[in-house]
């Protein structure tokens, strides 16, 4: 089973794509490790400062398994107003 990862702003630029899929059932921290392996240090820097939504809700438990079919939004800090 899969989940969808959506990248916004600087995260999109660092990943080189707007969206991709990843296996479900692992924690957010495990997912972030995989994404860093896929895309390298540039994305790793963004992920360290980013916020994450899982199906539109802020993710507070980074060790909880991510469900199949979930959407994880990667939101880097935004500037401006």
PDB file of N, CA, C and O in Angstrom:
ATOM      1  N   UNK A   1       0.844  -1.185   0.000  1.00  0.00           N
ATOM      2  CA  UNK A   1       0.000   0.000   0.000  1.00  0.00           C
ATOM      3  C   UNK A   1       0.886   1.243   0.000  1.00  0.00           C
ATOM      4  O   UNK A   1       1.968   1.245   0.548  1.00  0.00           O
ATOM      5  N   UNK A   2       0.364   2.305  -0.585  1.00  0.00           N
ATOM      6  CA  UNK A   2       1.128   3.528  -0.801  1.00  0.00           C
ATOM      7  C   UNK A   2       0.503   4.723  -0.091  1.00  0.00           C
ATOM      8  O   UNK A   2      -0.662   4.695   0.301  1.00  0.00           O
ATOM      9  N   UNK A   3       1.299   5.755   0.058  1.00  0.00           N
ATOM     10  CA  UNK A   3       0.810   7.060   0.477  1.00  0.00           C
ATOM     11  C   UNK A   3       1.384   8.084  -0.487  1.00  0.00           C
ATOM     12  O   UNK A   3       2.303   7.789  -1.249  1.00  0.00           O
ATOM     13  N   UNK A   4       0.834   9.279  -0.471  1.00  0.00           N
ATOM     14  CA  UNK A   4       1.264  10.348  -1.362  1.00  0.00           C
ATOM     15  C   UNK A   4       1.994  11.406  -0.559  1.00  0.00           C
ATOM     16  O   UNK A   4       1.524  11.810   0.507  1.00  0.00           O
ATOM     17  N   UNK A   5       3.128  11.844  -1.068  1.00  0.00           N
ATOM     18  CA  UNK A   5       3.884  12.946  -0.472  1.00  0.00           C
ATOM     19  C   UNK A   5       3.780  14.118  -1.430  1.00  0.00           C
ATOM     20  O   UNK A   5       4.100  13.990  -2.609  1.00  0.00           O
ATOM     21  N   UNK A   6       3.306  15.260  -0.901  1.00  0.00           N
ATOM     22  CA  UNK A   6       3.201  16.471  -1.718  1.00  0.00           C
ATOM     23  C   UNK A   6       4.174  17.508  -1.171  1.00  0.00           C
ATOM     24  O   UNK A   6       4.223  17.736   0.039  1.00  0.00           O
ATOM     25  N   UNK A   7       4.927  18.125  -2.071  1.00  0.00           N
ATOM     26  CA  UNK A   7       5.924  19.119  -1.698  1.00  0.00           C
ATOM     27  C   UNK A   7       5.442  20.511  -2.086  1.00  0.00           C
ATOM     28  O   UNK A   7       4.893  20.701  -3.167  1.00  0.00           O
ATOM     29  N   UNK A   8       5.712  21.482  -1.212  1.00  0.00           N
ATOM     30  CA  UNK A   8       5.316  22.856  -1.471  1.00  0.00           C
ATOM     31  C   UNK A   8       6.534  23.773  -1.395  1.00  0.00           C
ATOM     32  O   UNK A   8       7.470  23.519  -0.635  1.00  0.00           O
ATOM     33  N   UNK A   9       6.523  24.832  -2.197  1.00  0.00           N
ATOM     34  CA  UNK A   9       7.533  25.903  -2.195  1.00  0.00           C
ATOM     35  C   UNK A   9       8.950  25.335  -2.274  1.00  0.00           C
ATOM     36  O   UNK A   9       9.277  24.613  -3.201  1.00  0.00           O
ATOM     37  N   UNK A  10       9.796  25.681  -1.300  1.00  0.00           N
ATOM     38  CA  UNK A  10      11.194  25.256  -1.313  1.00  0.00           C
ATOM     39  C   UNK A  10      11.369  23.754  -1.259  1.00  0.00           C
ATOM     40  O   UNK A  10      12.355  23.212  -1.769  1.00  0.00           O
ATOM     41  N   UNK A  11      10.423  23.051  -0.659  1.00  0.00           N
ATOM     42  CA  UNK A  11      10.502  21.588  -0.626  1.00  0.00           C
ATOM     43  C   UNK A  11      10.324  21.023  -2.035  1.00  0.00           C
ATOM     44  O   UNK A  11      10.999  20.067  -2.417  1.00  0.00           O
ATOM     45  N   UNK A  12       9.448  21.630  -2.799  1.00  0.00           N
ATOM     46  CA  UNK A  12       9.244  21.203  -4.195  1.00  0.00           C
ATOM     47  C   UNK A  12      10.518  21.403  -4.996  1.00  0.00           C
ATOM     48  O   UNK A  12      10.934  20.529  -5.758  1.00  0.00           O
ATOM     49  N   UNK A  13      11.160  22.536  -4.823  1.00  0.00           N
ATOM     50  CA  UNK A  13      12.407  22.804  -5.545  1.00  0.00           C
ATOM     51  C   UNK A  13      13.502  21.820  -5.125  1.00  0.00           C
ATOM     52  O   UNK A  13      14.240  21.307  -5.965  1.00  0.00           O
ATOM     53  N   UNK A  14      13.602  21.537  -3.836  1.00  0.00           N
ATOM     54  CA  UNK A  14      14.649  20.644  -3.336  1.00  0.00           C
ATOM     55  C   UNK A  14      14.430  19.200  -3.779  1.00  0.00           C
ATOM     56  O   UNK A  14      15.386  18.476  -4.061  1.00  0.00           O
ATOM     57  N   UNK A  15      13.173  18.772  -3.841  1.00  0.00           N
ATOM     58  CA  UNK A  15      12.866  17.400  -4.259  1.00  0.00           C
ATOM     59  C   UNK A  15      12.867  17.262  -5.779  1.00  0.00           C
ATOM     60  O   UNK A  15      12.984  16.150  -6.302  1.00  0.00           O
ATOM     61  N   UNK A  16      12.694  18.375  -6.477  1.00  0.00           N
ATOM     62  CA  UNK A  16      12.650  18.326  -7.936  1.00  0.00           C
ATOM     63  C   UNK A  16      11.347  17.799  -8.487  1.00  0.00           C
ATOM     64  O   UNK A  16      11.255  17.383  -9.634  1.00  0.00           O
ATOM     65  N   UNK A  17      10.322  17.845  -7.676  1.00  0.00           N
ATOM     66  CA  UNK A  17       8.994  17.363  -8.089  1.00  0.00           C
ATOM     67  C   UNK A  17       7.945  17.917  -7.129  1.00  0.00           C
ATOM     68  O   UNK A  17       8.273  18.320  -6.025  1.00  0.00           O
ATOM     69  N   UNK A  18       6.702  17.886  -7.547  1.00  0.00           N
ATOM     70  CA  UNK A  18       5.606  18.375  -6.713  1.00  0.00           C
ATOM     71  C   UNK A  18       5.008  17.267  -5.850  1.00  0.00           C
ATOM     72  O   UNK A  18       4.447  17.538  -4.789  1.00  0.00           O
ATOM     73  N   UNK A  19       5.147  16.020  -6.307  1.00  0.00           N
ATOM     74  CA  UNK A  19       4.456  14.920  -5.635  1.00  0.00           C
ATOM     75  C   UNK A  19       5.137  13.600  -5.975  1.00  0.00           C
ATOM     76  O   UNK A  19       5.724  13.459  -7.044  1.00  0.00           O
ATOM     77  N   UNK A  20       5.049  12.659  -5.055  1.00  0.00           N
ATOM     78  CA  UNK A  20       5.520  11.298  -5.309  1.00  0.00           C
ATOM     79  C   UNK A  20       4.828  10.352  -4.344  1.00  0.00           C
ATOM     80  O   UNK A  20       4.137  10.789  -3.429  1.00  0.00           O
ATOM     81  N   UNK A  21       5.000   9.058  -4.557  1.00  0.00           N
ATOM     82  CA  UNK A  21       4.431   8.063  -3.659  1.00  0.00           C
ATOM     83  C   UNK A  21       5.541   7.375  -2.882  1.00  0.00           C
ATOM     84  O   UNK A  21       6.707   7.392  -3.269  1.00  0.00           O
ATOM     85  N   UNK A  22       5.134   6.800  -1.749  1.00  0.00           N
ATOM     86  CA  UNK A  22       6.052   6.053  -0.891  1.00  0.00           C
ATOM     87  C   UNK A  22       5.237   4.964  -0.199  1.00  0.00           C
ATOM     88  O   UNK A  22       4.013   5.067  -0.085  1.00  0.00           O
ATOM     89  N   UNK A  23       5.891   3.915   0.284  1.00  0.00           N
ATOM     90  CA  UNK A  23       5.174   2.859   0.993  1.00  0.00           C
ATOM     91  C   UNK A  23       4.547   3.379   2.290  1.00  0.00           C
ATOM     92  O   UNK A  23       5.158   4.183   3.003  1.00  0.00           O
ATOM     93  N   UNK A  24       3.356   2.935   2.585  1.00  0.00           N
ATOM     94  CA  UNK A  24       2.673   3.284   3.832  1.00  0.00           C
ATOM     95  C   UNK A  24       3.135   2.342   4.941  1.00  0.00           C
ATOM     96  O   UNK A  24       3.877   1.396   4.705  1.00  0.00           O
ATOM     97  N   UNK A  25       2.688   2.629   6.162  1.00  0.00           N
ATOM     98  CA  UNK A  25       2.946   1.745   7.290  1.00  0.00           C
ATOM     99  C   UNK A  25       4.166   2.101   8.101  1.00  0.00           C
ATOM    100  O   UNK A  25       4.380   1.546   9.166  1.00  0.00           O
ATOM    101  N   UNK A  26       4.972   3.012   7.632  1.00  0.00           N
ATOM    102  CA  UNK A  26       6.131   3.445   8.405  1.00  0.00           C
ATOM    103  C   UNK A  26       5.821   4.779   9.059  1.00  0.00           C
ATOM    104  O   UNK A  26       4.844   5.432   8.723  1.00  0.00           O
ATOM    105  N   UNK A  27       6.674   5.196   9.982  1.00  0.00           N
ATOM    106  CA  UNK A  27       6.456   6.458  10.684  1.00  0.00           C
ATOM    107  C   UNK A  27       6.902   7.638   9.814  1.00  0.00           C
ATOM    108  O   UNK A  27       7.596   7.463   8.806  1.00  0.00           O
ATOM    109  N   UNK A  28       6.529   8.837  10.234  1.00  0.00           N
ATOM    110  CA  UNK A  28       6.955  10.034   9.519  1.00  0.00           C
ATOM    111  C   UNK A  28       8.479  10.134   9.533  1.00  0.00           C
ATOM    112  O   UNK A  28       9.096  10.442   8.515  1.00  0.00           O
ATOM    113  N   UNK A  29       9.101   9.872  10.673  1.00  0.00           N
ATOM    114  CA  UNK A  29      10.567   9.932  10.734  1.00  0.00           C
ATOM    115  C   UNK A  29      11.205   8.944   9.765  1.00  0.00           C
ATOM    116  O   UNK A  29      12.188   9.272   9.088  1.00  0.00           O
ATOM    117  N   UNK A  30      10.661   7.748   9.655  1.00  0.00           N
ATOM    118  CA  UNK A  30      11.190   6.757   8.704  1.00  0.00           C
ATOM    119  C   UNK A  30      10.981   7.215   7.261  1.00  0.00           C
ATOM    120  O   UNK A  30      11.860   7.042   6.407  1.00  0.00           O
ATOM    121  N   UNK A  31       9.823   7.803   6.993  1.00  0.00           N
ATOM    122  CA  UNK A  31       9.549   8.336   5.656  1.00  0.00           C
ATOM    123  C   UNK A  31      10.549   9.428   5.310  1.00  0.00           C
ATOM    124  O   UNK A  31      11.085   9.462   4.205  1.00  0.00           O
ATOM    125  N   UNK A  32      10.824  10.317   6.251  1.00  0.00           N
ATOM    126  CA  UNK A  32      11.754  11.412   5.985  1.00  0.00           C
ATOM    127  C   UNK A  32      13.156  10.890   5.708  1.00  0.00           C
ATOM    128  O   UNK A  32      13.870  11.427   4.854  1.00  0.00           O
ATOM    129  N   UNK A  33      13.557   9.834   6.401  1.00  0.00           N
ATOM    130  CA  UNK A  33      14.857   9.209   6.117  1.00  0.00           C
ATOM    131  C   UNK A  33      14.892   8.696   4.677  1.00  0.00           C
ATOM    132  O   UNK A  33      15.884   8.880   3.964  1.00  0.00           O
ATOM    133  N   UNK A  34      13.810   8.053   4.250  1.00  0.00           N
ATOM    134  CA  UNK A  34      13.750   7.542   2.872  1.00  0.00           C
ATOM    135  C   UNK A  34      13.798   8.670   1.852  1.00  0.00           C
ATOM    136  O   UNK A  34      14.510   8.585   0.843  1.00  0.00           O
ATOM    137  N   UNK A  35      13.064   9.738   2.110  1.00  0.00           N
ATOM    138  CA  UNK A  35      13.044  10.866   1.177  1.00  0.00           C
ATOM    139  C   UNK A  35      14.417  11.521   1.084  1.00  0.00           C
ATOM    140  O   UNK A  35      14.841  11.939   0.000  1.00  0.00           O
ATOM    141  N   UNK A  36      15.120  11.593   2.204  1.00  0.00           N
ATOM    142  CA  UNK A  36      16.487  12.135   2.196  1.00  0.00           C
ATOM    143  C   UNK A  36      17.403  11.251   1.355  1.00  0.00           C
ATOM    144  O   UNK A  36      18.214  11.758   0.575  1.00  0.00           O
ATOM    145  N   UNK A  37      17.256   9.944   1.485  1.00  0.00           N
ATOM    146  CA  UNK A  37      18.066   9.026   0.673  1.00  0.00           C
ATOM    147  C   UNK A  37      17.762   9.198  -0.818  1.00  0.00           C
ATOM    148  O   UNK A  37      18.666   9.147  -1.647  1.00  0.00           O
ATOM    149  N   UNK A  38      16.491   9.394  -1.149  1.00  0.00           N
ATOM    150  CA  UNK A  38      16.096   9.546  -2.557  1.00  0.00           C
ATOM    151  C   UNK A  38      16.621  10.835  -3.175  1.00  0.00           C
ATOM    152  O   UNK A  38      17.018  10.862  -4.329  1.00  0.00           O
ATOM    153  N   UNK A  39      16.546  11.942  -2.400  1.00  0.00           N
ATOM    154  CA  UNK A  39      16.741  13.264  -2.988  1.00  0.00           C
ATOM    155  C   UNK A  39      17.975  14.013  -2.486  1.00  0.00           C
ATOM    156  O   UNK A  39      18.296  15.068  -3.028  1.00  0.00           O
ATOM    157  N   UNK A  40      18.628  13.530  -1.454  1.00  0.00           N
ATOM    158  CA  UNK A  40      19.887  14.120  -1.037  1.00  0.00           C
ATOM    159  C   UNK A  40      19.804  15.206   0.020  1.00  0.00           C
ATOM    160  O   UNK A  40      18.753  15.509   0.583  1.00  0.00           O
ATOM    161  N   UNK A  41      20.964  15.801   0.239  1.00  0.00           N
ATOM    162  CA  UNK A  41      21.151  16.747   1.339  1.00  0.00           C
ATOM    163  C   UNK A  41      20.335  18.020   1.183  1.00  0.00           C
ATOM    164  O   UNK A  41      19.891  18.597   2.173  1.00  0.00           O
ATOM    165  N   UNK A  42      20.128  18.464  -0.035  1.00  0.00           N
ATOM    166  CA  UNK A  42      19.340  19.692  -0.238  1.00  0.00           C
ATOM    167  C   UNK A  42      17.934  19.534   0.346  1.00  0.00           C
ATOM    168  O   UNK A  42      17.441  20.421   1.041  1.00  0.00           O
ATOM    169  N   UNK A  43      17.298  18.400   0.083  1.00  0.00           N
ATOM    170  CA  UNK A  43      15.975  18.167   0.663  1.00  0.00           C
ATOM    171  C   UNK A  43      16.081  17.941   2.158  1.00  0.00           C
ATOM    172  O   UNK A  43      15.220  18.388   2.921  1.00  0.00           O
ATOM    173  N   UNK A  44      17.123  17.278   2.635  1.00  0.00           N
ATOM    174  CA  UNK A  44      17.293  17.026   4.074  1.00  0.00           C
ATOM    175  C   UNK A  44      17.274  18.333   4.860  1.00  0.00           C
ATOM    176  O   UNK A  44      16.658  18.413   5.934  1.00  0.00           O
ATOM    177  N   UNK A  45      17.926  19.360   4.335  1.00  0.00           N
ATOM    178  CA  UNK A  45      17.958  20.666   5.003  1.00  0.00           C
ATOM    179  C   UNK A  45      16.544  21.240   5.106  1.00  0.00           C
ATOM    180  O   UNK A  45      16.137  21.757   6.149  1.00  0.00           O
ATOM    181  N   UNK A  46      15.778  21.132   4.037  1.00  0.00           N
ATOM    182  CA  UNK A  46      14.404  21.636   4.039  1.00  0.00           C
ATOM    183  C   UNK A  46      13.545  20.834   5.018  1.00  0.00           C
ATOM    184  O   UNK A  46      12.753  21.407   5.779  1.00  0.00           O
ATOM    185  N   UNK A  47      13.699  19.522   5.027  1.00  0.00           N
ATOM    186  CA  UNK A  47      12.878  18.671   5.907  1.00  0.00           C
ATOM    187  C   UNK A  47      13.112  18.982   7.380  1.00  0.00           C
ATOM    188  O   UNK A  47      12.190  18.871   8.194  1.00  0.00           O
ATOM    189  N   UNK A  48      14.317  19.372   7.739  1.00  0.00           N
ATOM    190  CA  UNK A  48      14.622  19.697   9.146  1.00  0.00           C
ATOM    191  C   UNK A  48      13.829  20.896   9.639  1.00  0.00           C
ATOM    192  O   UNK A  48      13.521  20.995  10.818  1.00  0.00           O
ATOM    193  N   UNK A  49      13.495  21.819   8.743  1.00  0.00           N
ATOM    194  CA  UNK A  49      12.771  23.033   9.123  1.00  0.00           C
ATOM    195  C   UNK A  49      11.283  22.971   8.795  1.00  0.00           C
ATOM    196  O   UNK A  49      10.531  23.858   9.186  1.00  0.00           O
ATOM    197  N   UNK A  50      10.856  21.939   8.088  1.00  0.00           N
ATOM    198  CA  UNK A  50       9.481  21.868   7.572  1.00  0.00           C
ATOM    199  C   UNK A  50       8.473  21.446   8.636  1.00  0.00           C
ATOM    200  O   UNK A  50       8.821  20.852   9.658  1.00  0.00           O
ATOM    201  N   UNK A  51       7.229  21.752   8.339  1.00  0.00           N
ATOM    202  CA  UNK A  51       6.080  21.227   9.077  1.00  0.00           C
ATOM    203  C   UNK A  51       5.417  20.186   8.192  1.00  0.00           C
ATOM    204  O   UNK A  51       5.565  20.224   6.962  1.00  0.00           O
ATOM    205  N   UNK A  52       4.656  19.283   8.803  1.00  0.00           N
ATOM    206  CA  UNK A  52       4.058  18.179   8.056  1.00  0.00           C
ATOM    207  C   UNK A  52       2.588  18.037   8.416  1.00  0.00           C
ATOM    208  O   UNK A  52       2.222  18.068   9.589  1.00  0.00           O
ATOM    209  N   UNK A  53       1.771  17.893   7.379  1.00  0.00           N
ATOM    210  CA  UNK A  53       0.353  17.589   7.550  1.00  0.00           C
ATOM    211  C   UNK A  53       0.114  16.184   7.044  1.00  0.00           C
ATOM    212  O   UNK A  53       0.648  15.796   6.006  1.00  0.00           O
ATOM    213  N   UNK A  54      -0.684  15.429   7.778  1.00  0.00           N
ATOM    214  CA  UNK A  54      -1.112  14.100   7.338  1.00  0.00           C
ATOM    215  C   UNK A  54      -2.619  14.175   7.172  1.00  0.00           C
ATOM    216  O   UNK A  54      -3.354  14.413   8.132  1.00  0.00           O
ATOM    217  N   UNK A  55      -3.052  14.041   5.937  1.00  0.00           N
ATOM    218  CA  UNK A  55      -4.472  14.196   5.590  1.00  0.00           C
ATOM    219  C   UNK A  55      -5.041  15.507   6.124  1.00  0.00           C
ATOM    220  O   UNK A  55      -6.145  15.563   6.661  1.00  0.00           O
ATOM    221  N   UNK A  56      -4.242  16.577   5.998  1.00  0.00           N
ATOM    222  CA  UNK A  56      -4.708  17.915   6.358  1.00  0.00           C
ATOM    223  C   UNK A  56      -4.562  18.292   7.811  1.00  0.00           C
ATOM    224  O   UNK A  56      -4.888  19.414   8.190  1.00  0.00           O
ATOM    225  N   UNK A  57      -4.064  17.383   8.646  1.00  0.00           N
ATOM    226  CA  UNK A  57      -3.908  17.662  10.077  1.00  0.00           C
ATOM    227  C   UNK A  57      -2.429  17.660  10.457  1.00  0.00           C
ATOM    228  O   UNK A  57      -1.664  16.822   9.978  1.00  0.00           O
ATOM    229  N   UNK A  58      -2.051  18.574  11.344  1.00  0.00           N
ATOM    230  CA  UNK A  58      -0.661  18.637  11.800  1.00  0.00           C
ATOM    231  C   UNK A  58      -0.258  17.303  12.416  1.00  0.00           C
ATOM    232  O   UNK A  58      -1.014  16.699  13.179  1.00  0.00           O
ATOM    233  N   UNK A  59       0.926  16.854  12.058  1.00  0.00           N
ATOM    234  CA  UNK A  59       1.432  15.576  12.573  1.00  0.00           C
ATOM    235  C   UNK A  59       2.206  15.846  13.855  1.00  0.00           C
ATOM    236  O   UNK A  59       3.247  16.503  13.843  1.00  0.00           O
ATOM    237  N   UNK A  60       1.697  15.343  14.984  1.00  0.00           N
ATOM    238  CA  UNK A  60       2.341  15.544  16.285  1.00  0.00           C
ATOM    239  C   UNK A  60       3.077  14.306  16.761  1.00  0.00           C
ATOM    240  O   UNK A  60       3.934  14.400  17.627  1.00  0.00           O
ATOM    241  N   UNK A  61       2.739  13.139  16.238  1.00  0.00           N
ATOM    242  CA  UNK A  61       3.401  11.887  16.632  1.00  0.00           C
ATOM    243  C   UNK A  61       4.187  11.368  15.436  1.00  0.00           C
ATOM    244  O   UNK A  61       3.656  10.687  14.576  1.00  0.00           O
ATOM    245  N   UNK A  62       5.469  11.694  15.408  1.00  0.00           N
ATOM    246  CA  UNK A  62       6.307  11.334  14.268  1.00  0.00           C
ATOM    247  C   UNK A  62       6.694   9.862  14.270  1.00  0.00           C
ATOM    248  O   UNK A  62       7.342   9.404  13.345  1.00  0.00           O
ATOM    249  N   UNK A  63       6.264   9.100  15.290  1.00  0.00           N
ATOM    250  CA  UNK A  63       6.554   7.672  15.351  1.00  0.00           C
ATOM    251  C   UNK A  63       5.351   6.807  14.993  1.00  0.00           C
ATOM    252  O   UNK A  63       5.478   5.596  14.837  1.00  0.00           O
ATOM    253  N   UNK A  64       4.179   7.405  14.857  1.00  0.00           N
ATOM    254  CA  UNK A  64       2.968   6.648  14.521  1.00  0.00           C
ATOM    255  C   UNK A  64       3.025   6.189  13.066  1.00  0.00           C
ATOM    256  O   UNK A  64       3.488   6.933  12.196  1.00  0.00           O
ATOM    257  N   UNK A  65       2.572   4.972  12.770  1.00  0.00           N
ATOM    258  CA  UNK A  65       2.551   4.497  11.382  1.00  0.00           C
ATOM    259  C   UNK A  65       1.625   5.371  10.519  1.00  0.00           C
ATOM    260  O   UNK A  65       0.530   5.727  10.938  1.00  0.00           O
ATOM    261  N   UNK A  66       2.091   5.695   9.332  1.00  0.00           N
ATOM    262  CA  UNK A  66       1.280   6.456   8.386  1.00  0.00           C
ATOM    263  C   UNK A  66       0.374   5.491   7.628  1.00  0.00           C
ATOM    264  O   UNK A  66       0.847   4.499   7.083  1.00  0.00           O
ATOM    265  N   UNK A  67      -0.933   5.775   7.590  1.00  0.00           N
ATOM    266  CA  UNK A  67      -1.868   4.829   6.973  1.00  0.00           C
ATOM    267  C   UNK A  67      -1.801   4.823   5.450  1.00  0.00           C
ATOM    268  O   UNK A  67      -1.445   5.819   4.816  1.00  0.00           O
ATOM    269  N   UNK A  68      -2.144   3.700   4.877  1.00  0.00           N
ATOM    270  CA  UNK A  68      -2.237   3.574   3.426  1.00  0.00           C
ATOM    271  C   UNK A  68      -3.254   4.576   2.901  1.00  0.00           C
ATOM    272  O   UNK A  68      -4.293   4.805   3.519  1.00  0.00           O
ATOM    273  N   UNK A  69      -2.930   5.190   1.790  1.00  0.00           N
ATOM    274  CA  UNK A  69      -3.824   6.156   1.172  1.00  0.00           C
ATOM    275  C   UNK A  69      -3.704   7.561   1.728  1.00  0.00           C
ATOM    276  O   UNK A  69      -4.338   8.484   1.220  1.00  0.00           O
ATOM    277  N   UNK A  70      -2.878   7.747   2.764  1.00  0.00           N
ATOM    278  CA  UNK A  70      -2.718   9.064   3.371  1.00  0.00           C
ATOM    279  C   UNK A  70      -1.981  10.000   2.423  1.00  0.00           C
ATOM    280  O   UNK A  70      -1.255   9.573   1.529  1.00  0.00           O
ATOM    281  N   UNK A  71      -2.175  11.287   2.646  1.00  0.00           N
ATOM    282  CA  UNK A  71      -1.420  12.319   1.951  1.00  0.00           C
ATOM    283  C   UNK A  71      -0.600  13.073   2.979  1.00  0.00           C
ATOM    284  O   UNK A  71      -1.144  13.572   3.969  1.00  0.00           O
ATOM    285  N   UNK A  72       0.706  13.131   2.764  1.00  0.00           N
ATOM    286  CA  UNK A  72       1.620  13.857   3.643  1.00  0.00           C
ATOM    287  C   UNK A  72       2.063  15.108   2.897  1.00  0.00           C
ATOM    288  O   UNK A  72       2.651  15.014   1.822  1.00  0.00           O
ATOM    289  N   UNK A  73       1.755  16.271   3.464  1.00  0.00           N
ATOM    290  CA  UNK A  73       2.165  17.544   2.878  1.00  0.00           C
ATOM    291  C   UNK A  73       3.426  18.029   3.580  1.00  0.00           C
ATOM    292  O   UNK A  73       3.482  18.060   4.813  1.00  0.00           O
ATOM    293  N   UNK A  74       4.433  18.398   2.804  1.00  0.00           N
ATOM    294  CA  UNK A  74       5.693  18.915   3.321  1.00  0.00           C
ATOM    295  C   UNK A  74       5.668  20.427   3.124  1.00  0.00           C
ATOM    296  O   UNK A  74       5.673  20.910   1.989  1.00  0.00           O
ATOM    297  N   UNK A  75       5.626  21.173   4.246  1.00  0.00           N
ATOM    298  CA  UNK A  75       5.472  22.609   4.211  1.00  0.00           C
ATOM    299  C   UNK A  75       6.703  23.289   4.804  1.00  0.00           C
ATOM    300  O   UNK A  75       6.856  23.336   6.022  1.00  0.00           O
ATOM    301  N   UNK A  76       7.595  23.792   3.972  1.00  0.00           N
ATOM    302  CA  UNK A  76       8.744  24.515   4.510  1.00  0.00           C
ATOM    303  C   UNK A  76       8.297  25.842   5.082  1.00  0.00           C
ATOM    304  O   UNK A  76       7.181  26.299   4.799  1.00  0.00           O
ATOM    305  N   UNK A  77       9.140  26.494   5.894  1.00  0.00           N
ATOM    306  CA  UNK A  77       8.763  27.822   6.391  1.00  0.00           C
ATOM    307  C   UNK A  77       8.533  28.768   5.219  1.00  0.00           C
ATOM    308  O   UNK A  77       9.279  28.739   4.232  1.00  0.00           O
ATOM    309  N   UNK A  78       7.498  29.559   5.318  1.00  0.00           N
ATOM    310  CA  UNK A  78       7.159  30.508   4.258  1.00  0.00           C
ATOM    311  C   UNK A  78       7.551  31.908   4.700  1.00  0.00           C
ATOM    312  O   UNK A  78       7.377  32.258   5.858  1.00  0.00           O
ATOM    313  N   UNK A  79       8.047  32.702   3.788  1.00  0.00           N
ATOM    314  CA  UNK A  79       8.382  34.099   4.078  1.00  0.00           C
ATOM    315  C   UNK A  79       7.321  34.993   3.443  1.00  0.00           C
ATOM    316  O   UNK A  79       6.582  34.575   2.566  1.00  0.00           O
ATOM    317  N   UNK A  80       7.278  36.195   3.879  1.00  0.00           N
ATOM    318  CA  UNK A  80       6.341  37.149   3.283  1.00  0.00           C
ATOM    319  C   UNK A  80       5.070  37.259   4.095  1.00  0.00           C
ATOM    320  O   UNK A  80       4.964  36.754   5.197  1.00  0.00           O
ATOM    321  N   UNK A  81       4.082  37.886   3.506  1.00  0.00           N
ATOM    322  CA  UNK A  81       2.866  38.074   4.279  1.00  0.00           C
ATOM    323  C   UNK A  81       1.712  38.436   3.477  1.00  0.00           C
ATOM    324  O   UNK A  81       1.335  38.350   2.463  1.00  0.00           O
TER     325      UNK A  81
END
